[in-house]
PDB file of C-alpha atoms in Angstrom:
ATOM      1  CA  MET A 246      69.558  89.489  58.773  1.00 40.00           C
ATOM      2  CA  ALA A 247      67.108  88.063  56.848  1.00 40.00           C
ATOM      3  CA  GLY A 248      64.103  85.724  57.477  1.00 39.00           C
ATOM      4  CA  ALA A 249      64.807  81.950  57.708  1.00 47.00           C
ATOM      5  CA  ARG A 250      62.858  81.246  54.575  1.00 65.00           C
ATOM      6  CA  GLU A 251      64.063  82.901  51.079  1.00 82.00           C
ATOM      7  CA  LEU A 252      61.322  84.895  49.860  1.00 89.00           C
ATOM      8  CA  PRO A 253      59.784  84.964  46.102  1.00 90.00           C
ATOM      9  CA  PRO A 254      60.687  87.378  43.266  1.00 93.00           C
ATOM     10  CA  ASP A 255      58.462  90.910  44.112  1.00 94.00           C
ATOM     11  CA  GLU A 256      56.267  89.996  40.957  1.00 94.00           C
ATOM     12  CA  VAL A 257      55.080  86.682  42.811  1.00 95.00           C
ATOM     13  CA  LEU A 258      54.809  88.180  46.197  1.00 94.00           C
ATOM     14  CA  VAL A 259      52.950  91.394  44.967  1.00 95.00           C
ATOM     15  CA  GLN A 260      50.886  88.744  43.384  1.00 95.00           C
ATOM     16  CA  ARG A 261      49.989  86.645  46.542  1.00 95.00           C
ATOM     17  CA  LEU A 262      49.613  89.469  48.876  1.00 95.00           C
ATOM     18  CA  ARG A 263      46.843  91.314  46.355  1.00 95.00           C
ATOM     19  CA  ASP A 264      45.420  87.855  46.224  1.00 95.00           C
ATOM     20  CA  GLY A 265      45.091  87.549  50.302  1.00 93.00           C
ATOM     21  CA  ASP A 266      47.524  84.517  50.505  1.00 94.00           C
ATOM     22  CA  GLU A 267      48.148  84.432  54.070  1.00 93.00           C
ATOM     23  CA  GLU A 268      51.102  82.506  54.352  1.00 93.00           C
ATOM     24  CA  THR A 269      52.981  84.743  51.832  1.00 94.00           C
ATOM     25  CA  PHE A 270      51.947  87.828  54.368  1.00 94.00           C
ATOM     26  CA  ALA A 271      53.198  86.054  57.369  1.00 94.00           C
ATOM     27  CA  LEU A 272      56.571  84.837  55.597  1.00 93.00           C
ATOM     28  CA  VAL A 273      57.005  88.775  54.732  1.00 95.00           C
ATOM     29  CA  LEU A 274      55.805  89.728  58.211  1.00 94.00           C
ATOM     30  CA  ASP A 275      58.313  87.473  59.654  1.00 93.00           C
ATOM     31  CA  ALA A 276      61.399  88.810  56.960  1.00 91.00           C
ATOM     32  CA  TRP A 277      61.191  91.973  57.681  1.00 93.00           C
ATOM     33  CA  SER A 278      58.811  93.270  60.625  1.00 93.00           C
ATOM     34  CA  GLY A 279      62.034  93.137  63.033  1.00 89.00           C
ATOM     35  CA  SER A 280      64.253  95.488  60.991  1.00 87.00           C
ATOM     36  CA  MET A 281      61.361  97.761  60.498  1.00 92.00           C
ATOM     37  CA  LEU A 282      60.481  98.028  64.341  1.00 91.00           C
ATOM     38  CA  ARG A 283      64.260  98.719  65.077  1.00 87.00           C
ATOM     39  CA  LEU A 284      63.933 101.814  62.492  1.00 89.00           C
ATOM     40  CA  ALA A 285      60.444 103.021  63.944  1.00 90.00           C
ATOM     41  CA  MET A 286      62.243 103.470  67.461  1.00 87.00           C
ATOM     42  CA  SER A 287      64.391 105.744  66.181  1.00 84.00           C
ATOM     43  CA  PHE A 288      61.473 108.067  65.510  1.00 87.00           C
ATOM     44  CA  VAL A 289      58.986 107.517  68.097  1.00 88.00           C
ATOM     45  CA  SER A 290      59.062 107.661  71.832  1.00 83.00           C
ATOM     46  CA  THR A 291      58.514 103.903  73.052  1.00 88.00           C
ATOM     47  CA  LYS A 292      58.373 100.016  71.856  1.00 90.00           C
ATOM     48  CA  ASP A 293      54.883 100.238  72.061  1.00 93.00           C
ATOM     49  CA  SER A 294      54.433 103.025  70.141  1.00 92.00           C
ATOM     50  CA  ALA A 295      57.206 101.737  67.383  1.00 93.00           C
ATOM     51  CA  GLU A 296      55.362  98.393  67.398  1.00 95.00           C
ATOM     52  CA  GLU A 297      51.750 100.064  66.505  1.00 95.00           C
ATOM     53  CA  THR A 298      53.772 101.963  63.820  1.00 95.00           C
ATOM     54  CA  VAL A 299      54.818  98.695  62.048  1.00 96.00           C
ATOM     55  CA  GLN A 300      51.210  97.618  62.492  1.00 96.00           C
ATOM     56  CA  ASP A 301      49.859 100.807  61.185  1.00 96.00           C
ATOM     57  CA  THR A 302      52.430 100.148  58.430  1.00 97.00           C
ATOM     58  CA  TRP A 303      51.419  96.465  57.293  1.00 96.00           C
ATOM     59  CA  LEU A 304      47.584  97.694  57.435  1.00 96.00           C
ATOM     60  CA  ALA A 305      48.619 100.750  55.014  1.00 96.00           C
ATOM     61  CA  VAL A 306      50.474  97.951  52.897  1.00 96.00           C
ATOM     62  CA  ILE A 307      47.372  95.414  53.058  1.00 94.00           C
ATOM     63  CA  LYS A 308      45.173  98.531  51.895  1.00 94.00           C
ATOM     64  CA  GLY A 309      47.482 100.129  49.330  1.00 95.00           C
ATOM     65  CA  ILE A 310      49.096  97.018  47.650  1.00 95.00           C
ATOM     66  CA  SER A 311      46.564  96.959  44.769  1.00 94.00           C
ATOM     67  CA  GLY A 312      47.965 100.374  43.700  1.00 94.00           C
ATOM     68  CA  PHE A 313      51.853  99.290  43.932  1.00 94.00           C
ATOM     69  CA  GLU A 314      53.231  99.772  40.744  1.00 91.00           C
ATOM     70  CA  GLY A 315      56.630  98.559  40.955  1.00 89.00           C
ATOM     71  CA  ARG A 316      58.510 101.574  40.585  1.00 86.00           C
ATOM     72  CA  SER A 317      60.722 100.395  43.307  1.00 85.00           C
ATOM     73  CA  SER A 318      61.144  97.061  45.098  1.00 89.00           C
ATOM     74  CA  LEU A 319      58.187  95.936  47.119  1.00 93.00           C
ATOM     75  CA  LYS A 320      60.483  96.615  50.295  1.00 91.00           C
ATOM     76  CA  THR A 321      61.344 100.008  49.527  1.00 88.00           C
ATOM     77  CA  TRP A 322      58.097 100.786  48.935  1.00 92.00           C
ATOM     78  CA  VAL A 323      57.240  98.982  52.221  1.00 94.00           C
ATOM     79  CA  TYR A 324      59.808 101.054  54.096  1.00 91.00           C
ATOM     80  CA  ARG A 325      59.148 104.321  52.831  1.00 90.00           C
ATOM     81  CA  ILE A 326      55.411 103.892  54.250  1.00 94.00           C
ATOM     82  CA  LEU A 327      56.806 103.048  57.356  1.00 94.00           C
ATOM     83  CA  VAL A 328      59.470 105.620  57.439  1.00 90.00           C
ATOM     84  CA  ASN A 329      56.561 108.180  56.839  1.00 91.00           C
ATOM     85  CA  THR A 330      54.120 106.708  59.124  1.00 94.00           C
ATOM     86  CA  ALA A 331      57.034 106.855  62.027  1.00 92.00           C
ATOM     87  CA  LYS A 332      57.720 110.492  61.059  1.00 88.00           C
ATOM     88  CA  ALA A 333      53.909 111.376  61.358  1.00 89.00           C
ATOM     89  CA  ARG A 334      53.659 109.718  64.727  1.00 90.00           C
ATOM     90  CA  GLY A 335      57.047 110.821  65.834  1.00 86.00           C
ATOM     91  CA  THR A 336      56.048 114.533  65.071  1.00 83.00           C
ATOM     92  CA  LYS A 337      52.574 113.898  67.535  1.00 83.00           C
ATOM     93  CA  GLU A 338      54.729 112.667  70.304  1.00 79.00           C
ATOM     94  CA  SER A 339      57.038 115.424  70.069  1.00 72.00           C
ATOM     95  CA  ARG A 340      60.271 113.255  69.213  1.00 63.00           C
ATOM     96  CA  THR A 341      62.147 114.622  66.690  1.00 58.00           C
ATOM     97  CA  VAL A 342      65.126 112.974  64.986  1.00 58.00           C
ATOM     98  CA  PRO A 343      67.376 115.511  63.709  1.00 58.00           C
ATOM     99  CA  PHE A 344      69.945 114.798  60.559  1.00 56.00           C
ATOM    100  CA  ALA A 345      70.543 118.408  59.422  1.00 52.00           C
ATOM    101  CA  SER A 346      73.925 118.415  61.543  1.00 51.00           C
ATOM    102  CA  LEU A 347      76.293 116.092  63.020  1.00 50.00           C
ATOM    103  CA  LEU A 348      76.118 115.399  66.790  1.00 50.00           C
ATOM    104  CA  PRO A 349      79.392 115.567  68.495  1.00 51.00           C
ATOM    105  CA  GLU A 350      79.541 111.793  69.581  1.00 48.00           C
ATOM    106  CA  GLU A 351      79.132 111.181  65.771  1.00 48.00           C
ATOM    107  CA  GLU A 352      82.333 113.359  65.269  1.00 51.00           C
ATOM    108  CA  GLY A 353      86.376 112.021  65.620  1.00 53.00           C
ATOM    109  CA  PRO A 354      87.765 108.750  64.789  1.00 52.00           C
ATOM    110  CA  THR A 355      85.843 105.632  64.362  1.00 54.00           C
ATOM    111  CA  VAL A 356      89.081 103.274  65.085  1.00 55.00           C
ATOM    112  CA  ASP A 357      90.952 102.742  67.807  1.00 58.00           C
ATOM    113  CA  ALA A 358      94.160 104.938  67.182  1.00 60.00           C
ATOM    114  CA  SER A 359      96.267 102.232  68.897  1.00 64.00           C
ATOM    115  CA  ARG A 360      95.673 100.299  65.432  1.00 57.00           C
ATOM    116  CA  PHE A 361      97.890 102.473  63.335  1.00 59.00           C
ATOM    117  CA  ARG A 362     101.525 103.299  63.301  1.00 64.00           C
ATOM    118  CA  ALA A 363     102.324 105.974  65.379  1.00 68.00           C
ATOM    119  CA  PRO A 364     103.797 109.378  64.299  1.00 74.00           C
ATOM    120  CA  GLY A 365     107.313 109.503  63.430  1.00 72.00           C
ATOM    121  CA  GLU A 366     107.246 105.821  62.613  1.00 70.00           C
ATOM    122  CA  GLN A 367     107.979 104.846  58.737  1.00 67.00           C
ATOM    123  CA  TYR A 368     104.261 104.846  57.048  1.00 59.00           C
ATOM    124  CA  ALA A 369     103.158 107.118  60.149  1.00 62.00           C
ATOM    125  CA  GLY A 370      98.843 106.485  60.025  1.00 61.00           C
ATOM    126  CA  HIS A 371      98.988 103.184  58.036  1.00 58.00           C
ATOM    127  CA  TRP A 372      97.851  99.925  59.776  1.00 57.00           C
ATOM    128  CA  ALA A 373     100.224  98.694  62.563  1.00 63.00           C
ATOM    129  CA  VAL A 374     101.767  95.359  62.348  1.00 64.00           C
ATOM    130  CA  GLY A 375      99.111  93.076  63.602  1.00 62.00           C
ATOM    131  CA  GLN A 376      96.236  95.413  63.233  1.00 58.00           C
ATOM    132  CA  GLU A 377      95.086  95.177  59.620  1.00 60.00           C
ATOM    133  CA  PRO A 378      91.766  94.459  58.265  1.00 56.00           C
ATOM    134  CA  ARG A 379      91.537  90.727  57.589  1.00 56.00           C
ATOM    135  CA  PRO A 380      89.543  88.495  55.734  1.00 52.00           C
ATOM    136  CA  TRP A 381      86.036  87.785  58.243  1.00 49.00           C
ATOM    137  CA  HIS A 382      84.599  84.308  57.576  1.00 53.00           C
ATOM    138  CA  ILE A 383      81.108  83.976  58.799  1.00 51.00           C
ATOM    139  CA  PRO A 384      80.934  80.451  60.654  1.00 53.00           C
ATOM    140  CA  GLU A 385      79.649  77.584  58.354  1.00 55.00           C
ATOM    141  CA  ASP A 386      77.800  76.250  60.752  1.00 55.00           C
ATOM    142  CA  HIS A 387      74.343  77.004  60.749  1.00 48.00           C
ATOM    143  CA  VAL A 388      73.842  77.896  64.493  1.00 49.00           C
ATOM    144  CA  LEU A 389      76.391  79.611  64.881  1.00 56.00           C
ATOM    145  CA  ARG A 390      75.544  81.748  61.748  1.00 62.00           C
ATOM    146  CA  GLY A 391      72.189  82.326  63.429  1.00 68.00           C
ATOM    147  CA  GLU A 392      74.353  83.345  66.697  1.00 74.00           C
ATOM    148  CA  VAL A 393      76.198  86.069  64.351  1.00 74.00           C
ATOM    149  CA  ARG A 394      72.965  87.475  63.295  1.00 77.00           C
ATOM    150  CA  GLU A 395      71.605  87.623  66.779  1.00 80.00           C
ATOM    151  CA  VAL A 396      74.733  89.607  67.797  1.00 80.00           C
ATOM    152  CA  ILE A 397      74.530  91.865  64.710  1.00 82.00           C
ATOM    153  CA  ALA A 398      70.824  92.645  65.101  1.00 83.00           C
ATOM    154  CA  GLU A 399      71.636  93.481  69.243  1.00 85.00           C
ATOM    155  CA  ALA A 400      74.449  95.745  67.924  1.00 85.00           C
ATOM    156  CA  ILE A 401      72.334  97.770  65.639  1.00 87.00           C
ATOM    157  CA  ASP A 402      69.654  97.971  68.283  1.00 84.00           C
ATOM    158  CA  GLU A 403      72.020  99.277  70.993  1.00 85.00           C
ATOM    159  CA  LEU A 404      73.232 102.191  67.959  1.00 86.00           C
ATOM    160  CA  PRO A 405      72.172 105.995  68.653  1.00 84.00           C
ATOM    161  CA  PRO A 406      68.998 106.283  67.272  1.00 83.00           C
ATOM    162  CA  ARG A 407      70.249 108.345  63.905  1.00 85.00           C
ATOM    163  CA  LEU A 408      73.137 105.704  63.271  1.00 88.00           C
ATOM    164  CA  ARG A 409      70.505 102.687  63.801  1.00 88.00           C
ATOM    165  CA  THR A 410      68.227 104.667  61.210  1.00 89.00           C
ATOM    166  CA  VAL A 411      70.779 104.930  58.620  1.00 91.00           C
ATOM    167  CA  ILE A 412      72.390 101.447  58.764  1.00 91.00           C
ATOM    168  CA  THR A 413      68.868  99.862  59.118  1.00 87.00           C
ATOM    169  CA  LEU A 414      67.762 101.679  55.771  1.00 89.00           C
ATOM    170  CA  ARG A 415      71.390 101.065  54.110  1.00 89.00           C
ATOM    171  CA  ASP A 416      72.578  97.673  54.978  1.00 87.00           C
ATOM    172  CA  VAL A 417      69.516  95.761  56.122  1.00 82.00           C
ATOM    173  CA  ALA A 418      66.612  97.140  54.139  1.00 81.00           C
ATOM    174  CA  GLY A 419      69.097  97.653  51.129  1.00 82.00           C
ATOM    175  CA  TYR A 420      68.443 101.162  50.086  1.00 86.00           C
ATOM    176  CA  GLY A 421      70.637 103.484  47.744  1.00 90.00           C
ATOM    177  CA  SER A 422      72.486 106.366  49.198  1.00 91.00           C
ATOM    178  CA  GLU A 423      70.342 109.018  47.364  1.00 90.00           C
ATOM    179  CA  GLU A 424      66.965 107.126  48.500  1.00 88.00           C
ATOM    180  CA  VAL A 425      68.447 107.114  52.338  1.00 90.00           C
ATOM    181  CA  CYS A 426      69.169 111.183  51.824  1.00 90.00           C
ATOM    182  CA  SER A 427      65.842 111.869  50.404  1.00 85.00           C
ATOM    183  CA  LEU A 428      63.486 109.640  52.656  1.00 84.00           C
ATOM    184  CA  LEU A 429      65.555 111.532  55.672  1.00 85.00           C
ATOM    185  CA  GLU A 430      66.091 114.709  54.042  1.00 82.00           C
ATOM    186  CA  ILE A 431      70.015 114.915  54.789  1.00 86.00           C
ATOM    187  CA  SER A 432      72.898 115.571  52.804  1.00 89.00           C
ATOM    188  CA  PRO A 433      75.021 112.856  50.972  1.00 91.00           C
ATOM    189  CA  GLY A 434      78.124 113.990  53.312  1.00 89.00           C
ATOM    190  CA  ASN A 435      75.990 113.395  56.756  1.00 88.00           C
ATOM    191  CA  GLN A 436      74.577 109.978  55.179  1.00 91.00           C
ATOM    192  CA  ARG A 437      77.882 109.030  54.721  1.00 90.00           C
ATOM    193  CA  VAL A 438      79.280 109.942  58.107  1.00 88.00           C
ATOM    194  CA  LEU A 439      76.857 108.249  60.130  1.00 90.00           C
ATOM    195  CA  LEU A 440      76.915 105.093  58.251  1.00 91.00           C
ATOM    196  CA  HIS A 441      80.403 105.087  58.390  1.00 88.00           C
ATOM    197  CA  ARG A 442      79.963 105.415  62.286  1.00 87.00           C
ATOM    198  CA  ALA A 443      77.144 102.938  62.605  1.00 89.00           C
ATOM    199  CA  ARG A 444      79.362 100.175  60.466  1.00 88.00           C
ATOM    200  CA  ALA A 445      82.617 101.277  62.591  1.00 85.00           C
ATOM    201  CA  LEU A 446      80.321 100.356  65.907  1.00 85.00           C
ATOM    202  CA  LEU A 447      78.850  97.245  64.623  1.00 85.00           C
ATOM    203  CA  ARG A 448      82.492  96.070  63.414  1.00 82.00           C
ATOM    204  CA  ARG A 449      83.934  96.583  67.086  1.00 79.00           C
ATOM    205  CA  LYS A 450      80.911  94.447  68.471  1.00 79.00           C
ATOM    206  CA  LEU A 451      81.661  91.973  66.165  1.00 78.00           C
ATOM    207  CA  GLU A 452      85.443  91.759  66.979  1.00 74.00           C
ATOM    208  CA  GLU A 453      84.494  91.186  70.478  1.00 73.00           C
ATOM    209  CA  TYR A 454      82.545  88.168  69.311  1.00 71.00           C
ATOM    210  CA  LEU A 455      84.421  86.995  66.377  1.00 67.00           C
ATOM    211  CA  PRO A 456      88.303  86.226  66.640  1.00 58.00           C
ATOM    212  CA  GLY A 457      89.884  88.094  63.712  1.00 45.00           C
ATOM    213  CA  ALA A 458      86.912  89.949  62.389  1.00 42.00           C
ATOM    214  CA  HIS A 459      88.796  93.319  61.142  1.00 42.00           C
ATOM    215  CA  ASP A 460      86.171  92.889  58.626  1.00 42.00           C
ATOM    216  CA  VAL A 461      84.811  94.176  55.247  1.00 38.00           C
ATOM    217  CA  ALA A 462      83.063  96.949  57.421  1.00 41.00           C
ATOM    218  CA  GLY A 463      86.431  98.253  58.466  1.00 43.00           C
ATOM    219  CA  ARG A 464      87.787  98.297  54.776  1.00 43.00           C
ATOM    220  CA  ARG A 465      84.287  99.566  53.605  1.00 41.00           C
ATOM    221  CA  GLY A 466      84.069 102.556  56.043  1.00 43.00           C
ATOM    222  CA  ARG A 467      87.557 103.750  55.156  1.00 44.00           C
ATOM    223  CA  ALA A 468      86.843 104.030  51.540  1.00 43.00           C
TER     224      ALA A 468
END
């Protein structure tokens, strides 16, 4: 879900942004704004408000890039600004996304029970024949890869706000679990459950689109 063009290393990006390179800024804007918008929508009340949050974040990035010390990746720094900006705007709009405890819809099984051996069968609870996770191969054709990215982006957009927030931070922005827990002020256990459920729902969407998509997300979610 990255931008069409590969971004240069952080040290190059930072220096170009500090130099006011408009082409580099447009490149970063194109690569990250989509996922930033999805993340902002988890905290604020409308898409317009989310778009304003992203705009405010980029303005803060432009103003603050000279003070960026490189203690984290540039992307992590930008997303931290986004989350803080979105939280502040969400508070003003009386829109909150509680993370301290799990909601009813975020509990229970994440994989259809029919995919496992029934009680009483040999190896009950294990994968049923033909339902095991299988290798998932993204189509090599460039157009099809683009279509898969669109399916993933749409599936993320359809997730409940809390799930969308966690999977965007973990799998799109590339944050580690400790960073996500710190940003969202949640426990490691809640972070794991939210991420697992988000990946499971995403996997189901991909299974509808790609035959045999019992992919790494399934194995990763059960790890």
